[in-house]
Structures are given as C-alpha cells and as structure tokens.
PDB file of N, CA and C in Angstrom:
ATOM      1  N   UNK A   1     219.555 140.705 134.018  1.00 49.00           N
ATOM      2  CA  UNK A   1     218.872 141.211 134.959  1.00 49.00           C
ATOM      3  C   UNK A   1     218.065 142.238 134.298  1.00 49.00           C
ATOM      4  N   UNK A   2     217.105 142.426 135.188  1.00 47.00           N
ATOM      5  CA  UNK A   2     216.097 143.639 134.875  1.00 47.00           C
ATOM      6  C   UNK A   2     216.758 144.650 135.715  1.00 47.00           C
ATOM      7  N   UNK A   3     216.434 146.078 135.089  1.00 52.00           N
ATOM      8  CA  UNK A   3     216.900 146.834 135.875  1.00 52.00           C
ATOM      9  C   UNK A   3     215.693 147.441 137.017  1.00 52.00           C
ATOM     10  N   UNK A   4     215.899 147.452 138.080  1.00 47.00           N
ATOM     11  CA  UNK A   4     214.219 148.126 138.827  1.00 47.00           C
ATOM     12  C   UNK A   4     214.388 149.814 139.080  1.00 47.00           C
ATOM     13  N   UNK A   5     214.384 150.403 139.358  1.00 48.00           N
ATOM     14  CA  UNK A   5     213.846 151.560 139.711  1.00 48.00           C
ATOM     15  C   UNK A   5     213.780 152.208 141.228  1.00 48.00           C
ATOM     16  N   UNK A   6     214.493 152.916 141.426  1.00 49.00           N
ATOM     17  CA  UNK A   6     214.482 153.123 143.165  1.00 49.00           C
ATOM     18  C   UNK A   6     213.369 153.878 143.725  1.00 49.00           C
ATOM     19  N   UNK A   7     212.534 154.678 142.640  1.00 50.00           N
ATOM     20  CA  UNK A   7     212.018 155.610 143.005  1.00 50.00           C
ATOM     21  C   UNK A   7     210.455 155.311 142.829  1.00 50.00           C
ATOM     22  N   UNK A   8     209.957 153.757 142.469  1.00 50.00           N
ATOM     23  CA  UNK A   8     209.417 153.071 142.599  1.00 50.00           C
ATOM     24  C   UNK A   8     209.115 152.340 144.253  1.00 50.00           C
ATOM     25  N   UNK A   9     208.021 152.230 144.663  1.00 49.00           N
ATOM     26  CA  UNK A   9     207.083 151.439 145.885  1.00 49.00           C
ATOM     27  C   UNK A   9     207.312 150.188 145.987  1.00 49.00           C
ATOM     28  N   UNK A  10     207.231 149.318 144.799  1.00 55.00           N
ATOM     29  CA  UNK A  10     206.803 147.915 144.337  1.00 55.00           C
ATOM     30  C   UNK A  10     205.183 147.489 145.298  1.00 55.00           C
ATOM     31  N   UNK A  11     205.003 148.598 144.638  1.00 55.00           N
ATOM     32  CA  UNK A  11     203.062 148.976 144.716  1.00 55.00           C
ATOM     33  C   UNK A  11     202.864 148.692 146.489  1.00 55.00           C
ATOM     34  N   UNK A  12     203.600 148.659 146.676  1.00 60.00           N
ATOM     35  CA  UNK A  12     202.861 149.462 148.517  1.00 60.00           C
ATOM     36  C   UNK A  12     202.258 151.265 148.452  1.00 60.00           C
ATOM     37  N   UNK A  13     201.414 151.119 148.965  1.00 65.00           N
ATOM     38  CA  UNK A  13     200.640 152.295 149.490  1.00 65.00           C
ATOM     39  C   UNK A  13     201.574 153.503 149.679  1.00 65.00           C
ATOM     40  N   UNK A  14     201.633 154.907 149.142  1.00 80.00           N
ATOM     41  CA  UNK A  14     202.505 155.173 149.601  1.00 80.00           C
ATOM     42  C   UNK A  14     201.975 156.169 151.444  1.00 80.00           C
ATOM     43  N   UNK A  15     202.548 156.505 152.315  1.00 87.00           N
ATOM     44  CA  UNK A  15     202.661 156.017 153.183  1.00 87.00           C
ATOM     45  C   UNK A  15     203.184 157.379 153.961  1.00 87.00           C
ATOM     46  N   UNK A  16     202.170 157.884 154.650  1.00 93.00           N
ATOM     47  CA  UNK A  16     202.833 159.870 155.153  1.00 93.00           C
ATOM     48  C   UNK A  16     202.833 159.498 156.326  1.00 93.00           C
ATOM     49  N   UNK A  17     204.279 160.373 156.724  1.00 96.00           N
ATOM     50  CA  UNK A  17     204.150 160.857 158.344  1.00 96.00           C
ATOM     51  C   UNK A  17     204.255 162.081 158.999  1.00 96.00           C
ATOM     52  N   UNK A  18     203.140 161.600 159.959  1.00 97.00           N
ATOM     53  CA  UNK A  18     202.854 162.392 160.728  1.00 97.00           C
ATOM     54  C   UNK A  18     203.546 162.679 161.887  1.00 97.00           C
ATOM     55  N   UNK A  19     203.456 164.351 161.899  1.00 98.00           N
ATOM     56  CA  UNK A  19     204.465 164.177 163.475  1.00 98.00           C
ATOM     57  C   UNK A  19     203.315 165.188 164.526  1.00 98.00           C
ATOM     58  N   UNK A  20     202.769 164.714 165.771  1.00 99.00           N
ATOM     59  CA  UNK A  20     202.314 166.120 166.290  1.00 99.00           C
ATOM     60  C   UNK A  20     202.490 166.101 167.561  1.00 99.00           C
ATOM     61  N   UNK A  21     202.375 167.146 168.296  1.00 98.00           N
ATOM     62  CA  UNK A  21     202.631 167.641 169.908  1.00 98.00           C
ATOM     63  C   UNK A  21     201.574 167.418 170.628  1.00 98.00           C
ATOM     64  N   UNK A  22     201.229 166.588 171.790  1.00 99.00           N
ATOM     65  CA  UNK A  22     200.294 165.863 172.351  1.00 99.00           C
ATOM     66  C   UNK A  22     200.932 166.399 173.462  1.00 99.00           C
ATOM     67  N   UNK A  23     199.406 166.539 174.938  1.00 98.00           N
ATOM     68  CA  UNK A  23     199.943 166.336 176.262  1.00 98.00           C
ATOM     69  C   UNK A  23     199.518 165.124 176.464  1.00 98.00           C
ATOM     70  N   UNK A  24     200.109 163.707 175.780  1.00 98.00           N
ATOM     71  CA  UNK A  24     201.006 162.556 176.691  1.00 98.00           C
ATOM     72  C   UNK A  24     201.774 162.481 176.831  1.00 98.00           C
ATOM     73  N   UNK A  25     201.951 162.250 178.176  1.00 98.00           N
ATOM     74  CA  UNK A  25     203.234 162.316 179.142  1.00 98.00           C
ATOM     75  C   UNK A  25     203.375 161.412 179.657  1.00 98.00           C
ATOM     76  N   UNK A  26     202.469 160.265 180.056  1.00 98.00           N
ATOM     77  CA  UNK A  26     202.847 158.979 180.832  1.00 98.00           C
ATOM     78  C   UNK A  26     202.424 157.559 179.750  1.00 98.00           C
ATOM     79  N   UNK A  27     203.409 156.211 180.295  1.00 98.00           N
ATOM     80  CA  UNK A  27     203.045 155.524 179.392  1.00 98.00           C
ATOM     81  C   UNK A  27     201.442 155.338 180.234  1.00 98.00           C
ATOM     82  N   UNK A  28     201.199 155.478 180.820  1.00 98.00           N
ATOM     83  CA  UNK A  28     199.647 155.250 181.626  1.00 98.00           C
ATOM     84  C   UNK A  28     199.120 155.781 180.485  1.00 98.00           C
ATOM     85  N   UNK A  29     198.545 157.256 179.976  1.00 98.00           N
ATOM     86  CA  UNK A  29     197.979 157.697 179.015  1.00 98.00           C
ATOM     87  C   UNK A  29     198.455 157.298 177.866  1.00 98.00           C
ATOM     88  N   UNK A  30     199.655 156.733 177.040  1.00 98.00           N
ATOM     89  CA  UNK A  30     200.037 155.893 175.882  1.00 98.00           C
ATOM     90  C   UNK A  30     198.604 154.599 175.494  1.00 98.00           C
ATOM     91  N   UNK A  31     198.965 153.802 176.856  1.00 98.00           N
ATOM     92  CA  UNK A  31     197.570 152.936 176.977  1.00 98.00           C
ATOM     93  C   UNK A  31     196.408 152.965 177.868  1.00 98.00           C
ATOM     94  N   UNK A  32     196.411 154.301 177.544  1.00 97.00           N
ATOM     95  CA  UNK A  32     194.970 155.091 176.897  1.00 97.00           C
ATOM     96  C   UNK A  32     194.154 155.391 175.645  1.00 97.00           C
ATOM     97  N   UNK A  33     195.431 155.381 175.229  1.00 98.00           N
ATOM     98  CA  UNK A  33     195.497 155.973 173.360  1.00 98.00           C
ATOM     99  C   UNK A  33     195.057 154.868 172.741  1.00 98.00           C
ATOM    100  N   UNK A  34     196.338 153.801 173.122  1.00 98.00           N
ATOM    101  CA  UNK A  34     196.826 152.805 172.733  1.00 98.00           C
ATOM    102  C   UNK A  34     195.353 152.429 171.707  1.00 98.00           C
ATOM    103  N   UNK A  35     193.998 151.809 172.164  1.00 98.00           N
ATOM    104  CA  UNK A  35     193.022 151.324 171.358  1.00 98.00           C
ATOM    105  C   UNK A  35     192.514 152.091 170.295  1.00 98.00           C
ATOM    106  N   UNK A  36     193.018 153.503 171.003  1.00 97.00           N
ATOM    107  CA  UNK A  36     192.149 154.385 169.786  1.00 97.00           C
ATOM    108  C   UNK A  36     192.822 154.262 168.074  1.00 97.00           C
ATOM    109  N   UNK A  37     194.319 154.404 168.208  1.00 98.00           N
ATOM    110  CA  UNK A  37     194.966 154.123 167.468  1.00 98.00           C
ATOM    111  C   UNK A  37     194.882 152.952 166.717  1.00 98.00           C
ATOM    112  N   UNK A  38     195.141 151.832 167.591  1.00 97.00           N
ATOM    113  CA  UNK A  38     195.280 150.578 166.573  1.00 97.00           C
ATOM    114  C   UNK A  38     193.882 150.663 166.424  1.00 97.00           C
ATOM    115  N   UNK A  39     192.905 150.966 166.086  1.00 97.00           N
ATOM    116  CA  UNK A  39     191.539 150.736 165.826  1.00 97.00           C
ATOM    117  C   UNK A  39     191.415 151.501 164.417  1.00 97.00           C
ATOM    118  N   UNK A  40     192.170 152.725 164.250  1.00 97.00           N
ATOM    119  CA  UNK A  40     192.331 152.935 162.173  1.00 97.00           C
ATOM    120  C   UNK A  40     192.912 152.001 161.214  1.00 97.00           C
ATOM    121  N   UNK A  41     192.127 151.084 160.374  1.00 96.00           N
ATOM    122  CA  UNK A  41     193.377 150.537 159.707  1.00 96.00           C
ATOM    123  C   UNK A  41     194.786 151.280 158.668  1.00 96.00           C
ATOM    124  N   UNK A  42     194.262 152.751 158.470  1.00 96.00           N
ATOM    125  CA  UNK A  42     195.027 153.573 157.881  1.00 96.00           C
ATOM    126  C   UNK A  42     196.074 153.932 158.264  1.00 96.00           C
ATOM    127  N   UNK A  43     196.035 153.605 159.996  1.00 97.00           N
ATOM    128  CA  UNK A  43     196.881 153.823 160.608  1.00 97.00           C
ATOM    129  C   UNK A  43     198.116 152.345 160.616  1.00 97.00           C
ATOM    130  N   UNK A  44     199.201 152.115 160.180  1.00 97.00           N
ATOM    131  CA  UNK A  44     200.550 150.893 160.006  1.00 97.00           C
ATOM    132  C   UNK A  44     201.628 150.983 160.882  1.00 97.00           C
ATOM    133  N   UNK A  45     201.348 152.354 161.797  1.00 98.00           N
ATOM    134  CA  UNK A  45     202.545 152.329 162.411  1.00 98.00           C
ATOM    135  C   UNK A  45     202.484 154.025 163.394  1.00 98.00           C
ATOM    136  N   UNK A  46     202.927 153.425 164.735  1.00 98.00           N
ATOM    137  CA  UNK A  46     203.028 154.773 165.395  1.00 98.00           C
ATOM    138  C   UNK A  46     203.757 154.877 166.344  1.00 98.00           C
ATOM    139  N   UNK A  47     204.223 155.675 167.067  1.00 98.00           N
ATOM    140  CA  UNK A  47     205.271 155.773 168.677  1.00 98.00           C
ATOM    141  C   UNK A  47     204.994 157.245 169.141  1.00 98.00           C
ATOM    142  N   UNK A  48     205.269 156.675 170.798  1.00 99.00           N
ATOM    143  CA  UNK A  48     205.092 158.387 171.454  1.00 99.00           C
ATOM    144  C   UNK A  48     206.653 158.480 171.662  1.00 99.00           C
ATOM    145  N   UNK A  49     207.214 159.944 171.498  1.00 98.00           N
ATOM    146  CA  UNK A  49     208.581 160.091 172.371  1.00 98.00           C
ATOM    147  C   UNK A  49     208.551 160.915 173.215  1.00 98.00           C
ATOM    148  N   UNK A  50     208.319 160.176 174.801  1.00 98.00           N
ATOM    149  CA  UNK A  50     208.012 161.344 175.821  1.00 98.00           C
ATOM    150  C   UNK A  50     208.948 161.814 176.503  1.00 98.00           C
ATOM    151  N   UNK A  51     210.186 161.144 176.416  1.00 98.00           N
ATOM    152  CA  UNK A  51     211.424 162.113 176.478  1.00 98.00           C
ATOM    153  C   UNK A  51     210.990 164.052 176.029  1.00 98.00           C
ATOM    154  N   UNK A  52     211.058 163.694 174.893  1.00 98.00           N
ATOM    155  CA  UNK A  52     211.099 164.758 174.433  1.00 98.00           C
ATOM    156  C   UNK A  52     209.959 165.662 174.907  1.00 98.00           C
ATOM    157  N   UNK A  53     210.230 167.237 175.013  1.00 97.00           N
ATOM    158  CA  UNK A  53     209.437 168.032 175.842  1.00 97.00           C
ATOM    159  C   UNK A  53     208.345 168.630 175.238  1.00 97.00           C
ATOM    160  N   UNK A  54     207.935 168.154 173.771  1.00 98.00           N
ATOM    161  CA  UNK A  54     206.508 168.385 172.957  1.00 98.00           C
ATOM    162  C   UNK A  54     205.952 166.620 173.196  1.00 98.00           C
ATOM    163  N   UNK A  55     206.350 165.812 173.481  1.00 98.00           N
ATOM    164  CA  UNK A  55     205.491 164.343 173.950  1.00 98.00           C
ATOM    165  C   UNK A  55     204.965 164.421 172.561  1.00 98.00           C
ATOM    166  N   UNK A  56     205.932 164.052 171.553  1.00 98.00           N
ATOM    167  CA  UNK A  56     205.516 163.940 170.374  1.00 98.00           C
ATOM    168  C   UNK A  56     205.119 162.596 169.965  1.00 98.00           C
ATOM    169  N   UNK A  57     203.748 162.583 168.552  1.00 99.00           N
ATOM    170  CA  UNK A  57     203.407 161.595 168.326  1.00 99.00           C
ATOM    171  C   UNK A  57     203.427 161.470 166.690  1.00 99.00           C
ATOM    172  N   UNK A  58     204.031 160.644 166.968  1.00 98.00           N
ATOM    173  CA  UNK A  58     204.766 160.034 165.315  1.00 98.00           C
ATOM    174  C   UNK A  58     203.752 159.114 164.330  1.00 98.00           C
ATOM    175  N   UNK A  59     203.156 159.083 163.600  1.00 98.00           N
ATOM    176  CA  UNK A  59     202.087 158.169 163.031  1.00 98.00           C
ATOM    177  C   UNK A  59     202.550 158.224 161.324  1.00 98.00           C
ATOM    178  N   UNK A  60     202.770 156.564 161.472  1.00 98.00           N
ATOM    179  CA  UNK A  60     202.482 156.267 159.584  1.00 98.00           C
ATOM    180  C   UNK A  60     201.377 155.787 158.990  1.00 98.00           C
ATOM    181  N   UNK A  61     200.866 156.371 157.948  1.00 97.00           N
ATOM    182  CA  UNK A  61     199.359 156.490 157.598  1.00 97.00           C
ATOM    183  C   UNK A  61     199.457 156.213 156.578  1.00 97.00           C
ATOM    184  N   UNK A  62     198.537 155.571 155.150  1.00 94.00           N
ATOM    185  CA  UNK A  62     198.574 156.084 154.146  1.00 94.00           C
ATOM    186  C   UNK A  62     196.331 156.761 154.466  1.00 94.00           C
ATOM    187  N   UNK A  63     196.617 157.999 153.694  1.00 92.00           N
ATOM    188  CA  UNK A  63     195.538 158.813 153.404  1.00 92.00           C
ATOM    189  C   UNK A  63     194.285 158.696 154.596  1.00 92.00           C
ATOM    190  N   UNK A  64     195.000 159.507 155.489  1.00 94.00           N
ATOM    191  CA  UNK A  64     194.707 159.879 156.959  1.00 94.00           C
ATOM    192  C   UNK A  64     195.016 161.639 156.820  1.00 94.00           C
ATOM    193  N   UNK A  65     193.806 162.234 157.416  1.00 95.00           N
ATOM    194  CA  UNK A  65     193.631 163.633 157.474  1.00 95.00           C
ATOM    195  C   UNK A  65     194.803 164.277 158.913  1.00 95.00           C
ATOM    196  N   UNK A  66     195.812 165.063 159.548  1.00 97.00           N
ATOM    197  CA  UNK A  66     196.122 165.220 160.045  1.00 97.00           C
ATOM    198  C   UNK A  66     194.911 165.745 161.639  1.00 97.00           C
ATOM    199  N   UNK A  67     193.952 166.388 161.081  1.00 98.00           N
ATOM    200  CA  UNK A  67     193.193 166.828 161.817  1.00 98.00           C
ATOM    201  C   UNK A  67     192.308 165.728 162.724  1.00 98.00           C
ATOM    202  N   UNK A  68     192.081 164.492 161.780  1.00 97.00           N
ATOM    203  CA  UNK A  68     191.476 163.216 162.158  1.00 97.00           C
ATOM    204  C   UNK A  68     192.117 162.648 163.651  1.00 97.00           C
ATOM    205  N   UNK A  69     193.208 162.602 163.212  1.00 98.00           N
ATOM    206  CA  UNK A  69     194.168 162.563 164.201  1.00 98.00           C
ATOM    207  C   UNK A  69     194.061 163.731 165.463  1.00 98.00           C
ATOM    208  N   UNK A  70     193.973 165.198 165.450  1.00 98.00           N
ATOM    209  CA  UNK A  70     193.972 165.831 166.215  1.00 98.00           C
ATOM    210  C   UNK A  70     192.871 165.527 166.714  1.00 98.00           C
ATOM    211  N   UNK A  71     191.653 164.874 166.587  1.00 98.00           N
ATOM    212  CA  UNK A  71     190.358 164.858 166.887  1.00 98.00           C
ATOM    213  C   UNK A  71     190.201 163.746 167.968  1.00 98.00           C
ATOM    214  N   UNK A  72     190.285 162.857 167.098  1.00 97.00           N
ATOM    215  CA  UNK A  72     190.599 161.618 168.151  1.00 97.00           C
ATOM    216  C   UNK A  72     191.651 161.504 169.285  1.00 97.00           C
ATOM    217  N   UNK A  73     192.399 162.223 169.449  1.00 98.00           N
ATOM    218  CA  UNK A  73     193.765 162.540 170.642  1.00 98.00           C
ATOM    219  C   UNK A  73     192.303 163.793 171.839  1.00 98.00           C
ATOM    220  N   UNK A  74     191.795 164.402 170.881  1.00 98.00           N
ATOM    221  CA  UNK A  74     191.150 165.460 172.096  1.00 98.00           C
ATOM    222  C   UNK A  74     189.773 165.124 172.444  1.00 98.00           C
ATOM    223  N   UNK A  75     188.884 163.627 171.627  1.00 96.00           N
ATOM    224  CA  UNK A  75     187.593 163.013 172.281  1.00 96.00           C
ATOM    225  C   UNK A  75     188.657 162.302 173.237  1.00 96.00           C
ATOM    226  N   UNK A  76     189.963 161.876 173.750  1.00 96.00           N
ATOM    227  CA  UNK A  76     190.456 161.160 174.892  1.00 96.00           C
ATOM    228  C   UNK A  76     190.856 162.337 176.305  1.00 96.00           C
ATOM    229  N   UNK A  77     190.242 163.320 175.491  1.00 98.00           N
ATOM    230  CA  UNK A  77     191.023 164.207 176.565  1.00 98.00           C
ATOM    231  C   UNK A  77     192.681 164.963 176.519  1.00 98.00           C
ATOM    232  N   UNK A  78     193.534 164.338 175.778  1.00 98.00           N
ATOM    233  CA  UNK A  78     194.356 165.312 175.447  1.00 98.00           C
ATOM    234  C   UNK A  78     194.687 166.332 174.153  1.00 98.00           C
ATOM    235  N   UNK A  79     195.495 166.754 174.584  1.00 98.00           N
ATOM    236  CA  UNK A  79     195.626 168.398 173.533  1.00 98.00           C
ATOM    237  C   UNK A  79     196.776 167.332 172.240  1.00 98.00           C
ATOM    238  N   UNK A  80     196.619 167.902 171.090  1.00 98.00           N
ATOM    239  CA  UNK A  80     196.637 167.194 170.293  1.00 98.00           C
ATOM    240  C   UNK A  80     197.572 168.155 169.328  1.00 98.00           C
ATOM    241  N   UNK A  81     197.700 168.593 168.469  1.00 98.00           N
ATOM    242  CA  UNK A  81     198.187 169.163 167.077  1.00 98.00           C
ATOM    243  C   UNK A  81     199.399 169.209 166.199  1.00 98.00           C
ATOM    244  N   UNK A  82     199.792 169.574 164.663  1.00 98.00           N
ATOM    245  CA  UNK A  82     200.385 168.831 164.018  1.00 98.00           C
ATOM    246  C   UNK A  82     201.079 169.808 164.217  1.00 98.00           C
ATOM    247  N   UNK A  83     202.643 169.409 163.625  1.00 95.00           N
ATOM    248  CA  UNK A  83     203.514 170.177 164.266  1.00 95.00           C
ATOM    249  C   UNK A  83     204.271 169.692 162.686  1.00 95.00           C
ATOM    250  N   UNK A  84     204.218 171.381 162.141  1.00 85.00           N
ATOM    251  CA  UNK A  84     204.926 171.359 160.920  1.00 85.00           C
ATOM    252  C   UNK A  84     206.075 171.203 160.311  1.00 85.00           C
ATOM    253  N   UNK A  85     205.842 170.385 159.544  1.00 76.00           N
ATOM    254  CA  UNK A  85     207.752 171.142 158.983  1.00 76.00           C
ATOM    255  C   UNK A  85     208.275 170.560 158.257  1.00 76.00           C
TER     256      UNK A  85
END
C-alpha cells in the first residue's frame, strides 16, 4: 500500500478563506448580493452569519483579492471590509 502525504491536497487548487464584516443585515439583503457572489468563478462557497453582530461574510475562493470582494458589495450599496485574523 502506498503511503499518502497528508500535506498534499490531491491536485485541488488551494482555497483561501476570507472573512468580512458587512452591513448585510437581512435575508433579503443576502438575496440581493447572491447574484454578484455566484457570478465570480473563483468563489467556490460563501455564507453570511446574520446572527453575528458584524454580519459576517465568509468566502471560500482561490486567487481572489479581498479588495475585489469589498468593492463588489460596495457597488451593491453595502459596507464590507476584511476582518483580519
């Protein structure tokens, strides 16, 4: 049996997890930005935590700038800034 290296990702592209503080407060707001986020091929997953006081947006993506996400939501009229962690 061949040993596998747990540090490899089996040829999957590296995914970044980006976290943002937003002004998206309601499910209706999420529906407004959904087409913007789903239209970006580099984004493989996203979700909002509207129960968090900072209305957190979590994005899984490869090779995407946090500034791009911020500007994307800002063009839709929402505040968005990366949460440094």
